[in-house]
Amino acid sequence: MMNIHSGEQGFTLIELVISLAMTSLIVIGSMSLLWIGSNSFERQHIQAELQYSARKAQEVLKKDIRESSNIKISNDKELVLITDRTVLYRVNTNQNNRTELLRNGVPTAENIIMLKYTLTPDKIVNYEITAKKNQIEYTLKGSCRPQNENISWIAGQGSTGDN
């Protein structure tokens, strides 16, 4: 038979198991909060990146629309703006499988998956630029009127990119 000495100090097995369980819960809770915070930060970072890309595309597109003397839709997949030279917009998937908006074959903005546009009879270009990365999408809508009052075009609509 074992003698239990009441004067000895220490922890019982039950106390150790309970403290280990409580410590584990605290660590798991802390790791969960860290993971949630990291995911939230990553989503916000991607959202900001998509907003930047869409606004960059919008800035270049609006500048070309304002300077246009002729606007036409080429084969429903390309937007052609004629300024002092011809400017062709289309969405492309490059060799790294990334989408980008091309302006005369030169990448203008990354992660752009679609550019929709409507040419109205009252000479306004309505556009919708959609950017996407890692299942997060951002769409920017706007309109612009060319500064040239004698602009020629045929009203219609089209899009370039994923439909």
PDB file of C-alpha atoms in Angstrom:
ATOM      1  CA  MET A   1       0.000   0.000   0.000  1.00  0.00           C
ATOM      2  CA  MET A   2       1.138   3.513  -0.833  1.00  0.00           C
ATOM      3  CA  ASN A   3       1.334   6.271   1.636  1.00  0.00           C
ATOM      4  CA  ILE A   4       0.104   9.620   0.475  1.00  0.00           C
ATOM      5  CA  HIS A   5       1.953  12.360   2.170  1.00  0.00           C
ATOM      6  CA  SER A   6      -0.253  15.338   2.756  1.00  0.00           C
ATOM      7  CA  GLY A   7       2.649  17.714   3.226  1.00  0.00           C
ATOM      8  CA  GLU A   8       4.098  17.214  -0.300  1.00  0.00           C
ATOM      9  CA  GLN A   9       3.563  19.906  -2.875  1.00  0.00           C
ATOM     10  CA  GLY A  10       2.739  19.223  -6.553  1.00  0.00           C
ATOM     11  CA  PHE A  11      -0.038  18.724  -9.041  1.00  0.00           C
ATOM     12  CA  THR A  12      -2.323  15.794  -9.430  1.00  0.00           C
ATOM     13  CA  LEU A  13      -2.784  14.122 -12.789  1.00  0.00           C
ATOM     14  CA  ILE A  14      -6.285  15.598 -13.132  1.00  0.00           C
ATOM     15  CA  GLU A  15      -4.970  19.124 -12.546  1.00  0.00           C
ATOM     16  CA  LEU A  16      -2.285  18.619 -15.204  1.00  0.00           C
ATOM     17  CA  VAL A  17      -4.794  17.275 -17.748  1.00  0.00           C
ATOM     18  CA  ILE A  18      -7.198  20.171 -17.105  1.00  0.00           C
ATOM     19  CA  SER A  19      -4.435  22.778 -17.422  1.00  0.00           C
ATOM     20  CA  LEU A  20      -3.170  21.120 -20.630  1.00  0.00           C
ATOM     21  CA  ALA A  21      -6.700  21.141 -22.084  1.00  0.00           C
ATOM     22  CA  MET A  22      -7.183  24.814 -21.182  1.00  0.00           C
ATOM     23  CA  THR A  23      -3.813  25.751 -22.689  1.00  0.00           C
ATOM     24  CA  SER A  24      -4.677  23.823 -25.861  1.00  0.00           C
ATOM     25  CA  LEU A  25      -7.995  25.677 -26.180  1.00  0.00           C
ATOM     26  CA  ILE A  26      -6.235  29.028 -25.780  1.00  0.00           C
ATOM     27  CA  VAL A  27      -3.609  28.122 -28.408  1.00  0.00           C
ATOM     28  CA  ILE A  28      -6.252  26.827 -30.846  1.00  0.00           C
ATOM     29  CA  GLY A  29      -8.339  29.976 -30.347  1.00  0.00           C
ATOM     30  CA  SER A  30      -5.314  32.204 -30.917  1.00  0.00           C
ATOM     31  CA  MET A  31      -4.333  30.318 -34.076  1.00  0.00           C
ATOM     32  CA  SER A  32      -7.900  30.561 -35.390  1.00  0.00           C
ATOM     33  CA  LEU A  33      -7.924  34.324 -34.871  1.00  0.00           C
ATOM     34  CA  LEU A  34      -4.547  34.617 -36.585  1.00  0.00           C
ATOM     35  CA  TRP A  35      -5.767  32.537 -39.544  1.00  0.00           C
ATOM     36  CA  ILE A  36      -8.992  34.567 -39.874  1.00  0.00           C
ATOM     37  CA  GLY A  37      -7.042  37.821 -39.694  1.00  0.00           C
ATOM     38  CA  SER A  38      -4.560  36.627 -42.297  1.00  0.00           C
ATOM     39  CA  ASN A  39      -7.348  35.579 -44.690  1.00  0.00           C
ATOM     40  CA  SER A  40      -9.123  38.888 -44.189  1.00  0.00           C
ATOM     41  CA  PHE A  41      -5.927  40.812 -44.891  1.00  0.00           C
ATOM     42  CA  GLU A  42      -5.290  38.762 -48.049  1.00  0.00           C
ATOM     43  CA  ARG A  43      -8.848  39.368 -49.334  1.00  0.00           C
ATOM     44  CA  GLN A  44      -8.547  43.104 -48.677  1.00  0.00           C
ATOM     45  CA  HIS A  45      -5.174  43.177 -50.426  1.00  0.00           C
ATOM     46  CA  ILE A  46      -6.612  41.413 -53.491  1.00  0.00           C
ATOM     47  CA  GLN A  47      -9.667  43.719 -53.474  1.00  0.00           C
ATOM     48  CA  ALA A  48      -7.385  46.778 -53.432  1.00  0.00           C
ATOM     49  CA  GLU A  49      -5.299  45.296 -56.251  1.00  0.00           C
ATOM     50  CA  LEU A  50      -8.426  44.690 -58.362  1.00  0.00           C
ATOM     51  CA  GLN A  51      -9.723  48.207 -57.707  1.00  0.00           C
ATOM     52  CA  TYR A  52      -6.361  49.626 -58.758  1.00  0.00           C
ATOM     53  CA  SER A  53      -6.332  47.565 -61.977  1.00  0.00           C
ATOM     54  CA  ALA A  54      -9.909  48.503 -62.902  1.00  0.00           C
ATOM     55  CA  ARG A  55      -9.319  52.200 -62.200  1.00  0.00           C
ATOM     56  CA  LYS A  56      -6.079  52.157 -64.163  1.00  0.00           C
ATOM     57  CA  ALA A  57      -7.929  50.612 -67.124  1.00  0.00           C
ATOM     58  CA  GLN A  58     -10.732  53.168 -66.707  1.00  0.00           C
ATOM     59  CA  GLU A  59      -8.308  56.089 -66.692  1.00  0.00           C
ATOM     60  CA  VAL A  60      -6.635  55.035 -69.953  1.00  0.00           C
ATOM     61  CA  LEU A  61      -9.955  54.119 -71.606  1.00  0.00           C
ATOM     62  CA  LYS A  62     -11.634  57.425 -70.696  1.00  0.00           C
ATOM     63  CA  LYS A  63      -8.662  59.409 -72.011  1.00  0.00           C
ATOM     64  CA  ASP A  64      -8.842  57.604 -75.361  1.00  0.00           C
ATOM     65  CA  ILE A  65     -12.644  57.934 -75.565  1.00  0.00           C
ATOM     66  CA  ARG A  66     -12.449  61.685 -74.949  1.00  0.00           C
ATOM     67  CA  GLU A  67      -9.842  62.115 -77.687  1.00  0.00           C
ATOM     68  CA  SER A  68     -11.668  59.893 -80.209  1.00  0.00           C
ATOM     69  CA  SER A  69     -12.872  61.043 -83.582  1.00  0.00           C
ATOM     70  CA  ASN A  70     -14.367  57.663 -84.470  1.00  0.00           C
ATOM     71  CA  ILE A  71     -15.479  54.713 -82.329  1.00  0.00           C
ATOM     72  CA  LYS A  72     -16.499  51.288 -83.578  1.00  0.00           C
ATOM     73  CA  ILE A  73     -16.992  47.751 -82.380  1.00  0.00           C
ATOM     74  CA  SER A  74     -14.824  45.331 -84.295  1.00  0.00           C
ATOM     75  CA  ASN A  75     -16.251  41.775 -84.463  1.00  0.00           C
ATOM     76  CA  ASP A  76     -17.984  42.234 -81.066  1.00  0.00           C
ATOM     77  CA  LYS A  77     -14.743  41.387 -79.269  1.00  0.00           C
ATOM     78  CA  GLU A  78     -12.702  44.539 -79.744  1.00  0.00           C
ATOM     79  CA  LEU A  79     -13.310  48.195 -79.100  1.00  0.00           C
ATOM     80  CA  VAL A  80     -11.608  50.426 -81.677  1.00  0.00           C
ATOM     81  CA  LEU A  81     -11.061  54.102 -80.905  1.00  0.00           C
ATOM     82  CA  ILE A  82      -9.571  56.373 -83.534  1.00  0.00           C
ATOM     83  CA  THR A  83      -7.717  59.356 -82.105  1.00  0.00           C
ATOM     84  CA  ASP A  84      -4.618  60.688 -83.840  1.00  0.00           C
ATOM     85  CA  ARG A  85      -3.975  56.961 -84.357  1.00  0.00           C
ATOM     86  CA  THR A  86      -6.059  53.797 -84.051  1.00  0.00           C
ATOM     87  CA  VAL A  87      -6.383  52.411 -80.515  1.00  0.00           C
ATOM     88  CA  LEU A  88      -7.574  48.823 -80.126  1.00  0.00           C
ATOM     89  CA  TYR A  89      -8.765  47.441 -76.771  1.00  0.00           C
ATOM     90  CA  ARG A  90      -9.224  43.755 -76.009  1.00  0.00           C
ATOM     91  CA  VAL A  91      -8.864  41.352 -73.063  1.00  0.00           C
ATOM     92  CA  ASN A  92      -6.182  38.704 -73.387  1.00  0.00           C
ATOM     93  CA  THR A  93      -4.998  35.701 -71.392  1.00  0.00           C
ATOM     94  CA  ASN A  94      -1.192  35.652 -71.446  1.00  0.00           C
ATOM     95  CA  GLN A  95       1.188  32.684 -71.361  1.00  0.00           C
ATOM     96  CA  ASN A  96       1.130  32.669 -67.532  1.00  0.00           C
ATOM     97  CA  ASN A  97      -2.674  32.231 -67.680  1.00  0.00           C
ATOM     98  CA  ARG A  98      -3.218  35.750 -66.321  1.00  0.00           C
ATOM     99  CA  THR A  99      -5.775  38.037 -67.868  1.00  0.00           C
ATOM    100  CA  GLU A 100      -4.954  41.572 -68.878  1.00  0.00           C
ATOM    101  CA  LEU A 101      -6.440  44.459 -70.819  1.00  0.00           C
ATOM    102  CA  LEU A 102      -4.445  45.151 -73.956  1.00  0.00           C
ATOM    103  CA  ARG A 103      -4.260  48.571 -75.574  1.00  0.00           C
ATOM    104  CA  ASN A 104      -2.785  48.147 -79.058  1.00  0.00           C
ATOM    105  CA  GLY A 105      -1.303  44.833 -77.933  1.00  0.00           C
ATOM    106  CA  VAL A 106       0.431  46.336 -74.889  1.00  0.00           C
ATOM    107  CA  PRO A 107      -0.764  45.284 -71.408  1.00  0.00           C
ATOM    108  CA  THR A 108      -2.525  48.212 -69.723  1.00  0.00           C
ATOM    109  CA  ALA A 109      -4.017  46.582 -66.618  1.00  0.00           C
ATOM    110  CA  GLU A 110      -3.746  43.121 -65.046  1.00  0.00           C
ATOM    111  CA  ASN A 111      -6.539  40.822 -63.847  1.00  0.00           C
ATOM    112  CA  ILE A 112      -9.115  42.393 -66.203  1.00  0.00           C
ATOM    113  CA  ILE A 113     -11.401  39.589 -67.345  1.00  0.00           C
ATOM    114  CA  MET A 114     -14.035  41.610 -69.197  1.00  0.00           C
ATOM    115  CA  LEU A 115     -14.644  44.974 -70.807  1.00  0.00           C
ATOM    116  CA  LYS A 116     -18.287  45.580 -71.772  1.00  0.00           C
ATOM    117  CA  TYR A 117     -19.241  48.688 -73.678  1.00  0.00           C
ATOM    118  CA  THR A 118     -22.317  50.262 -75.175  1.00  0.00           C
ATOM    119  CA  LEU A 119     -22.302  53.004 -77.769  1.00  0.00           C
ATOM    120  CA  THR A 120     -25.519  54.988 -77.324  1.00  0.00           C
ATOM    121  CA  PRO A 121     -27.269  57.048 -80.016  1.00  0.00           C
ATOM    122  CA  ASP A 122     -26.598  60.237 -78.010  1.00  0.00           C
ATOM    123  CA  LYS A 123     -22.830  59.631 -78.330  1.00  0.00           C
ATOM    124  CA  ILE A 124     -22.050  58.346 -74.862  1.00  0.00           C
ATOM    125  CA  VAL A 125     -19.885  55.310 -74.217  1.00  0.00           C
ATOM    126  CA  ASN A 126     -21.097  53.263 -71.250  1.00  0.00           C
ATOM    127  CA  TYR A 127     -18.532  50.767 -70.039  1.00  0.00           C
ATOM    128  CA  GLU A 128     -18.152  48.066 -67.427  1.00  0.00           C
ATOM    129  CA  ILE A 129     -14.697  46.824 -66.432  1.00  0.00           C
ATOM    130  CA  THR A 130     -14.499  43.567 -64.453  1.00  0.00           C
ATOM    131  CA  ALA A 131     -11.344  42.428 -62.670  1.00  0.00           C
ATOM    132  CA  LYS A 132     -10.978  39.036 -60.986  1.00  0.00           C
ATOM    133  CA  LYS A 133      -8.345  37.218 -58.954  1.00  0.00           C
ATOM    134  CA  ASN A 134      -8.653  34.174 -56.658  1.00  0.00           C
ATOM    135  CA  GLN A 135     -12.464  34.066 -56.962  1.00  0.00           C
ATOM    136  CA  ILE A 136     -12.735  37.732 -55.895  1.00  0.00           C
ATOM    137  CA  GLU A 137     -14.374  40.041 -58.451  1.00  0.00           C
ATOM    138  CA  TYR A 138     -14.573  43.794 -58.737  1.00  0.00           C
ATOM    139  CA  THR A 139     -16.685  45.595 -61.350  1.00  0.00           C
ATOM    140  CA  LEU A 140     -16.366  49.256 -62.213  1.00  0.00           C
ATOM    141  CA  LYS A 141     -19.075  50.943 -64.275  1.00  0.00           C
ATOM    142  CA  GLY A 142     -18.965  54.352 -65.879  1.00  0.00           C
ATOM    143  CA  SER A 143     -19.674  56.438 -68.918  1.00  0.00           C
ATOM    144  CA  CYS A 144     -17.802  58.963 -70.980  1.00  0.00           C
ATOM    145  CA  ARG A 145     -18.631  61.377 -73.758  1.00  0.00           C
ATOM    146  CA  PRO A 146     -16.052  62.086 -76.463  1.00  0.00           C
ATOM    147  CA  GLN A 147     -15.000  65.736 -76.665  1.00  0.00           C
ATOM    148  CA  ASN A 148     -15.238  65.700 -80.459  1.00  0.00           C
ATOM    149  CA  GLU A 149     -18.803  66.747 -81.330  1.00  0.00           C
ATOM    150  CA  ASN A 150     -18.458  65.464 -84.911  1.00  0.00           C
ATOM    151  CA  ILE A 151     -17.610  61.932 -83.842  1.00  0.00           C
ATOM    152  CA  SER A 152     -18.893  59.142 -86.060  1.00  0.00           C
ATOM    153  CA  TRP A 153     -20.076  55.750 -84.876  1.00  0.00           C
ATOM    154  CA  ILE A 154     -22.847  53.252 -85.059  1.00  0.00           C
ATOM    155  CA  ALA A 155     -24.715  52.673 -81.811  1.00  0.00           C
ATOM    156  CA  GLY A 156     -24.308  49.160 -80.475  1.00  0.00           C
ATOM    157  CA  GLN A 157     -22.725  47.082 -77.783  1.00  0.00           C
ATOM    158  CA  GLY A 158     -20.035  44.504 -77.336  1.00  0.00           C
ATOM    159  CA  SER A 159     -17.651  43.012 -74.861  1.00  0.00           C
ATOM    160  CA  THR A 160     -14.187  41.598 -74.799  1.00  0.00           C
ATOM    161  CA  GLY A 161     -13.195  38.890 -72.350  1.00  0.00           C
ATOM    162  CA  ASP A 162     -15.227  36.290 -70.453  1.00  0.00           C
ATOM    163  CA  ASN A 163     -18.992  36.532 -70.956  1.00  0.00           C
TER     164      ASN A 163
END
